[in-house]
Short mmCIF file of C-alpha atoms and ligand atoms in Angstrom, two decimals:
data_model
loop_
_atom_site.label_atom_id
_atom_site.label_comp_id
_atom_site.label_asym_id
_atom_site.label_seq_id
_atom_site.Cartn_x
_atom_site.Cartn_y
_atom_site.Cartn_z
CA MET A 1 42.98 115.30 -7.07
CA LYS A 2 39.39 115.44 -8.28
CA GLN A 3 38.83 111.88 -7.19
CA TRP A 4 40.11 112.66 -3.68
CA ILE A 5 37.67 115.51 -3.41
CA ASP A 6 34.86 113.26 -4.64
CA LYS A 7 35.80 110.60 -2.10
CA ILE A 8 35.45 113.11 0.72
CA LYS A 9 32.24 114.56 -0.63
CA GLU A 10 30.63 111.20 -1.15
CA ALA A 11 31.10 109.97 2.42
CA LEU A 12 27.70 109.26 3.93
CA THR A 13 28.64 108.74 7.54
CA LEU A 14 31.28 109.93 9.98
CA ASP A 15 32.79 106.43 10.02
CA GLU A 16 33.10 106.42 6.28
CA LEU A 17 34.61 109.91 6.31
CA GLU A 18 37.15 108.77 8.89
CA ARG A 19 38.28 105.94 6.57
CA VAL A 20 38.64 108.44 3.73
CA ARG A 21 40.63 110.81 5.99
CA VAL A 22 43.11 108.04 6.83
CA SER A 23 43.46 107.08 3.18
CA ILE A 24 44.28 110.69 2.19
CA PHE A 25 45.93 112.33 5.20
CA GLY A 26 47.24 109.26 7.05
CA LYS A 27 50.92 108.30 7.41
CA LYS A 28 50.63 105.93 4.44
CA GLY A 29 47.95 107.99 2.73
CA GLU A 30 47.83 109.57 -0.72
CA LEU A 31 49.33 112.91 0.39
CA ALA A 32 52.21 111.21 2.17
CA LYS A 33 52.89 109.23 -1.02
CA ALA A 34 52.82 112.42 -3.13
CA PHE A 35 55.24 114.17 -0.78
CA ALA A 36 57.50 111.10 -0.86
CA LYS A 37 57.76 111.39 -4.62
CA MET A 38 59.40 114.83 -4.17
CA LYS A 39 62.76 113.14 -3.79
CA ASP A 40 62.70 112.24 -7.53
CA VAL A 41 62.01 115.83 -8.57
CA SER A 42 64.83 118.09 -9.74
CA ALA A 43 66.06 120.75 -7.31
CA ASP A 44 64.70 123.78 -9.20
CA GLU A 45 61.23 122.27 -9.60
CA LYS A 46 60.97 121.20 -5.95
CA PRO A 47 59.79 124.54 -4.43
CA LYS A 48 57.04 124.90 -7.03
CA ILE A 49 55.71 121.39 -6.60
CA ALA A 50 56.01 121.58 -2.83
CA LYS A 51 53.99 124.77 -2.88
CA GLU A 52 51.32 123.19 -5.09
CA LEU A 53 51.14 120.14 -2.88
CA ASN A 54 50.74 122.31 0.22
CA ILE A 55 47.94 124.29 -1.42
CA LEU A 56 46.26 121.05 -2.41
CA LYS A 57 46.62 119.72 1.12
CA GLN A 58 45.04 122.84 2.58
CA LYS A 59 42.20 122.69 0.08
CA LEU A 60 41.50 119.05 0.87
CA GLN A 61 41.65 119.79 4.56
CA LYS A 62 39.08 122.54 4.18
CA ILE A 63 36.75 120.29 2.20
CA TYR A 64 37.25 117.57 4.80
CA GLU A 65 36.42 119.92 7.73
CA GLU A 66 33.31 121.14 5.94
CA LYS A 67 32.15 117.61 5.23
CA LYS A 68 32.83 116.57 8.80
CA ALA A 69 30.79 119.47 10.19
CA GLU A 70 27.98 118.61 7.78
CA LEU A 71 27.89 114.94 8.83
CA GLU A 72 28.03 115.83 12.54
CA GLU A 73 25.11 118.17 12.14
CA LEU A 74 23.22 115.45 10.29
CA LYS A 75 23.92 112.95 13.08
CA LEU A 76 22.74 115.44 15.70
CA GLN A 77 19.53 116.17 13.84
CA LYS A 78 18.90 112.47 13.45
CA SER A 79 19.27 111.73 17.17
CA LEU A 80 17.24 114.80 18.12
CA LYS A 81 14.48 113.48 15.94
CA SER A 82 14.59 109.91 17.23
CA GLU A 83 14.90 110.90 20.90
CA ALA A 84 12.35 113.67 20.76
CA ILE A 85 9.64 113.63 23.44
CA ASP A 86 6.22 114.63 22.32
CA VAL A 87 4.85 116.28 25.44
CA SER A 88 1.40 116.45 23.91
CA LEU A 89 1.05 112.63 23.82
CA TYR A 90 -1.49 111.04 26.20
CA SER A 91 0.09 109.05 29.01
CA PRO A 92 -1.98 107.14 31.55
CA ARG A 93 -1.20 108.18 35.14
CA ALA A 94 0.95 105.56 36.78
CA THR A 95 -0.56 104.71 40.14
CA ASP A 96 1.20 103.29 43.17
CA GLY A 97 -0.15 100.09 44.64
CA ALA A 98 -1.23 99.89 48.26
CA LEU A 99 -2.01 97.31 50.90
CA HIS A 100 -5.61 96.14 50.99
CA PRO A 101 -7.34 97.51 54.10
CA VAL A 102 -7.70 93.97 55.48
CA MET A 103 -3.95 93.31 55.16
CA HIS A 104 -3.16 96.76 56.51
CA THR A 105 -5.36 96.09 59.55
CA MET A 106 -3.79 92.65 59.97
CA ASP A 107 -0.33 94.28 59.96
CA ARG A 108 -1.39 96.76 62.64
CA ILE A 109 -2.72 93.95 64.85
CA ILE A 110 0.42 91.88 64.35
CA GLU A 111 2.58 94.90 65.12
CA TYR A 112 0.80 95.50 68.44
CA PHE A 113 1.48 91.96 69.62
CA THR A 114 4.99 91.56 68.22
CA ASP A 115 5.91 94.77 70.05
CA LEU A 116 4.97 92.86 73.22
CA ASN A 117 7.20 89.96 72.16
CA PHE A 118 4.46 87.64 70.91
CA ALA A 119 5.79 85.24 68.25
CA VAL A 120 3.93 84.97 64.93
CA GLU A 121 3.06 81.33 64.13
CA THR A 122 1.41 79.95 60.99
CA GLY A 123 -0.06 76.59 60.00
CA PRO A 124 -1.74 74.73 57.12
CA LEU A 125 -5.07 75.91 55.66
CA VAL A 126 -6.07 72.29 55.06
CA GLU A 127 -6.37 70.77 58.52
CA ASP A 128 -7.48 67.52 60.10
CA GLU A 129 -10.26 67.02 62.63
CA PHE A 130 -7.82 66.48 65.48
CA HIS A 131 -6.14 69.90 65.24
CA ASN A 132 -9.23 71.86 64.19
CA PHE A 133 -11.73 70.25 66.58
CA GLU A 134 -10.80 67.34 68.86
CA ALA A 135 -7.75 68.84 70.53
CA LEU A 136 -9.78 71.99 71.08
CA ASN A 137 -12.30 70.12 73.23
CA LEU A 138 -14.75 69.71 70.36
CA PRO A 139 -15.30 65.91 70.17
CA ASP A 140 -17.39 64.41 67.42
CA TYR A 141 -20.63 64.39 69.41
CA HIS A 142 -20.16 67.89 70.81
CA PRO A 143 -23.07 70.17 69.86
CA ALA A 144 -20.64 73.09 69.61
CA ARG A 145 -19.38 71.66 66.32
CA ASP A 146 -22.58 73.02 64.87
CA MET A 147 -21.29 76.51 65.59
CA GLN A 148 -18.83 76.09 62.77
CA ASP A 149 -20.04 75.09 59.39
CA THR A 150 -17.13 73.34 57.84
CA PHE A 151 -15.86 72.69 54.30
CA TYR A 152 -14.87 69.01 54.30
CA PHE A 153 -12.81 67.12 51.73
CA GLU A 154 -13.57 63.48 50.91
CA ASP A 155 -10.76 62.15 53.09
CA LYS A 156 -12.14 63.94 56.19
CA LYS A 157 -9.56 66.66 55.81
CA LEU A 158 -11.10 70.13 56.04
CA LEU A 159 -10.46 73.81 55.51
CA ARG A 160 -9.63 75.21 58.93
CA THR A 161 -12.57 77.08 60.46
CA HIS A 162 -10.36 79.14 62.77
CA THR A 163 -6.63 79.62 63.39
CA SER A 164 -6.85 77.83 66.77
CA PRO A 165 -5.28 74.64 65.26
CA VAL A 166 -2.05 76.66 64.98
CA GLN A 167 -2.11 77.02 68.78
CA ILE A 168 -2.45 73.24 69.10
CA ARG A 169 0.44 72.63 66.68
CA THR A 170 2.63 75.18 68.46
CA MET A 171 1.93 73.72 71.92
CA MET A 172 2.69 70.22 70.65
CA ASN A 173 6.02 71.39 69.21
CA GLN A 174 7.20 73.77 71.94
CA LYS A 175 7.48 73.77 75.71
CA PRO A 176 5.81 76.51 77.77
CA PRO A 177 6.11 79.43 78.28
CA ILE A 178 4.51 80.34 74.95
CA ARG A 179 3.42 83.77 73.83
CA MET A 180 2.12 83.69 70.26
CA ILE A 181 -0.39 84.93 67.75
CA SER A 182 -1.65 83.08 64.67
CA PRO A 183 -2.85 85.34 61.87
CA GLY A 184 -4.31 83.91 58.69
CA ALA A 185 -7.19 82.92 56.43
CA VAL A 186 -10.05 80.76 57.71
CA PHE A 187 -13.09 79.21 55.98
CA ARG A 188 -16.74 78.64 56.87
CA ARG A 189 -19.81 77.69 54.89
CA ASP A 190 -21.39 81.05 55.39
CA PHE A 191 -22.36 83.61 52.81
CA ASP A 192 -24.69 86.51 53.43
CA LEU A 193 -24.60 90.25 54.04
CA THR A 194 -22.26 89.95 57.01
CA HIS A 195 -20.44 86.66 56.31
CA THR A 196 -18.04 85.49 53.58
CA PRO A 197 -16.82 81.89 53.10
CA GLN A 198 -13.25 83.06 53.58
CA PHE A 199 -12.08 85.64 56.07
CA HIS A 200 -9.09 86.33 58.29
CA GLN A 201 -8.43 85.87 61.97
CA VAL A 202 -5.75 86.71 64.44
CA GLU A 203 -5.81 84.49 67.48
CA GLY A 204 -3.51 84.79 70.49
CA LEU A 205 -2.24 82.44 73.16
CA MET A 206 -0.17 82.90 76.28
CA VAL A 207 0.66 79.92 78.51
CA ASP A 208 3.04 79.43 81.41
CA LYS A 209 3.32 77.49 84.71
CA LYS A 210 0.03 77.24 86.55
CA GLY A 211 -0.86 80.48 88.31
CA LYS A 212 1.42 82.67 86.23
CA VAL A 213 -1.11 83.72 83.58
CA SER A 214 -4.45 84.99 84.89
CA PHE A 215 -7.71 86.38 83.57
CA ALA A 216 -6.49 89.77 84.85
CA ASN A 217 -3.53 89.55 82.42
CA LEU A 218 -5.95 88.72 79.61
CA LYS A 219 -8.22 91.63 80.52
CA TRP A 220 -5.35 94.11 80.69
CA ILE A 221 -3.82 93.17 77.35
CA LEU A 222 -7.13 93.13 75.47
CA GLU A 223 -8.14 96.51 76.90
CA ASP A 224 -4.80 98.03 75.97
CA PHE A 225 -4.98 96.41 72.52
CA LEU A 226 -8.53 97.64 71.82
CA HIS A 227 -7.68 101.18 72.95
CA THR A 228 -4.67 101.10 70.61
CA MET A 229 -6.85 99.98 67.70
CA PHE A 230 -10.05 101.99 68.32
CA GLY A 231 -8.93 104.89 70.49
CA ASP A 232 -11.02 106.14 73.37
CA VAL A 233 -13.83 103.55 73.51
CA ASP A 234 -15.62 101.90 76.45
CA ILE A 235 -14.92 98.17 76.78
CA ARG A 236 -16.93 95.45 78.46
CA PHE A 237 -16.39 91.72 79.00
CA ARG A 238 -19.52 89.57 78.71
CA PRO A 239 -19.62 85.97 79.98
CA SER A 240 -19.85 83.56 77.04
CA PHE A 241 -19.01 80.03 76.01
CA PHE A 242 -16.29 78.47 73.86
CA PRO A 243 -15.42 74.77 74.11
CA PHE A 244 -11.68 75.53 74.26
CA THR A 245 -11.80 78.16 77.03
CA GLU A 246 -13.24 78.18 80.54
CA PRO A 247 -14.27 80.69 81.71
CA SER A 248 -14.98 82.42 78.41
CA ALA A 249 -15.97 85.95 77.48
CA GLU A 250 -16.93 88.03 74.52
CA VAL A 251 -15.59 91.56 74.43
CA ASP A 252 -17.59 94.57 73.24
CA ILE A 253 -16.53 98.14 72.51
CA SER A 254 -18.90 101.09 72.68
CA CYS A 255 -20.33 101.69 69.20
CA ILE A 256 -17.93 103.88 67.22
CA PHE A 257 -20.71 104.98 64.87
CA CYS A 258 -23.04 106.44 67.53
CA SER A 259 -20.65 106.66 70.52
CA GLY A 260 -22.91 104.30 72.44
CA GLU A 261 -26.14 106.23 71.81
CA GLY A 262 -27.66 103.34 69.87
CA CYS A 263 -27.91 103.09 66.08
CA ARG A 264 -28.74 100.63 63.32
CA ILE A 265 -25.19 99.27 63.15
CA CYS A 266 -25.06 98.34 66.87
CA SER A 267 -28.70 97.17 66.74
CA HIS A 268 -29.53 100.01 69.12
CA THR A 269 -27.51 98.41 71.92
CA GLY A 270 -24.67 100.94 71.91
CA TRP A 271 -22.13 98.04 71.82
CA LEU A 272 -20.19 96.20 69.11
CA GLU A 273 -18.79 92.72 69.69
CA VAL A 274 -15.14 92.50 68.58
CA LEU A 275 -13.43 89.55 70.32
CA GLY A 276 -13.80 86.11 71.87
CA CYS A 277 -11.51 85.06 74.70
CA GLY A 278 -11.03 83.01 77.83
CA MET A 279 -8.74 80.87 79.95
CA VAL A 280 -7.56 77.79 78.05
CA ASP A 281 -9.73 74.78 78.96
CA PRO A 282 -7.88 72.00 80.88
CA ASN A 283 -9.01 69.51 78.21
CA VAL A 284 -6.98 71.41 75.61
CA PHE A 285 -3.85 71.16 77.77
CA LYS A 286 -4.56 67.43 78.20
CA ALA A 287 -4.78 66.99 74.41
CA VAL A 288 -1.35 68.57 73.84
CA GLY A 289 0.25 66.85 76.86
CA TYR A 290 0.74 69.89 79.10
CA GLU A 291 0.54 69.51 82.90
CA ASP A 292 0.33 72.22 85.59
CA ILE A 293 -0.05 74.94 83.00
CA SER A 294 -2.47 77.84 82.74
CA GLY A 295 -3.02 80.36 79.99
CA TYR A 296 -5.34 82.60 78.07
CA ALA A 297 -6.48 82.65 74.46
CA PHE A 298 -8.38 85.10 72.30
CA GLY A 299 -9.54 85.37 68.71
CA LEU A 300 -10.78 88.13 66.41
CA GLY A 301 -11.94 88.65 62.84
CA VAL A 302 -9.71 91.00 60.85
CA GLU A 303 -12.39 92.05 58.32
CA ARG A 304 -14.61 93.20 61.17
CA PHE A 305 -11.75 95.24 62.64
CA ALA A 306 -11.00 96.80 59.24
CA MET A 307 -14.65 97.72 58.75
CA LEU A 308 -14.96 99.31 62.17
CA ILE A 309 -11.64 101.16 62.03
CA HIS A 310 -12.36 102.61 58.58
CA LYS A 311 -16.13 102.83 59.01
CA ILE A 312 -16.75 100.66 55.94
CA PRO A 313 -20.49 99.88 56.06
CA ASP A 314 -20.66 96.86 53.70
CA LEU A 315 -18.49 93.74 54.13
CA ARG A 316 -18.77 92.94 50.43
CA SER A 317 -16.91 96.09 49.41
CA LEU A 318 -13.75 94.50 50.86
CA PHE A 319 -13.87 91.79 48.19
CA GLU A 320 -15.15 93.59 45.11
CA GLY A 321 -11.78 95.10 44.17
CA ASP A 322 -13.35 98.48 43.42
CA LEU A 323 -10.45 100.89 42.91
CA ARG A 324 -12.49 103.81 44.22
CA LEU A 325 -12.47 102.14 47.64
CA LEU A 326 -8.90 100.80 47.46
CA GLU A 327 -7.44 104.13 46.32
CA GLN A 328 -8.49 105.67 49.63
CA PHE A 329 -5.98 103.46 51.42
CA ARG A 330 -2.89 104.48 49.49
N1 LIG B 401 -11.54 80.18 67.78
C1 LIG B 401 -12.63 81.07 68.09
C2 LIG B 401 -13.45 81.30 66.82
O1 LIG B 401 -12.95 81.11 65.74
C3 LIG B 401 -12.17 82.39 68.61
C4 LIG B 401 -11.60 82.27 69.97
C5 LIG B 401 -10.27 82.02 70.14
C6 LIG B 401 -12.41 82.39 71.07
C7 LIG B 401 -9.73 81.91 71.41
C8 LIG B 401 -11.90 82.26 72.34
C9 LIG B 401 -10.57 82.03 72.51
O2 LIG B 401 -14.59 81.65 66.90
#
């Protein structure tokens, strides 16, 4: 009897207590055995012993219940302690990431053109002279090659200086009509206040049977595009030159810093150049094997768009990774 009580009292965990409970109160437990022995007891002693056994059983049960409650409380306290949250602890504020303003601007540009059913085409960053220059009417001796300072590899491969080679690749792989844009990184040996050796372009191309795509189409889409990107600005087309387009134009918007009044940023002209464009030069169509085709092409620098849209004065701040700038674009 004493040892049964000790067994209950010495249990350290609820599992242990459960094993003790089975060994005492279970079907084959100590109490069951004691009751079984009653059959050997004489008839007049039976009631007395039965009574004693029942009292013992009740006593053990009480001790068991008390022990069980004690161990449960202990377990609760233990888990409360281990799962406790100390609200006074320092926790760094978790911050959400965000798209870099250049990528965000790129997405907006892509969205404008994909809404008009332009396909998005991509190509390799490491190009050859044929796709980057020759097919674009820039033969070896052409002085216009000087316009683009190129990173060359030893095997005459090069880092593409614009995304125009993607237009060449697409035209060589697909039949007209084609309506596409080519967004992506480009590289030039240029590094000063307003140039970085790597930047991003989106170029566009639309070609169809001769006579179907006109300069008027080009003018309409670029005006609509620039109004979508910059809001209510004035737009002008200025005659210009690119080897791969004829005629060619550069497109200006009225300065969004001074509303055309003239300021330092627009060099007191009231205008900001944002795009190059033109009708695809016949020599380009010849290089890709197209006949009786006409089309337009345009190209823009995404960093410049991002700076103008968000009025970021210094190009370098787009590459410094300063969180104070980036956090404003969350
Ligand atoms: N490829 C030209 C550049 O990188 C941009 C451009 C594209 C101009 C298409 C006209 C037409 O400068």
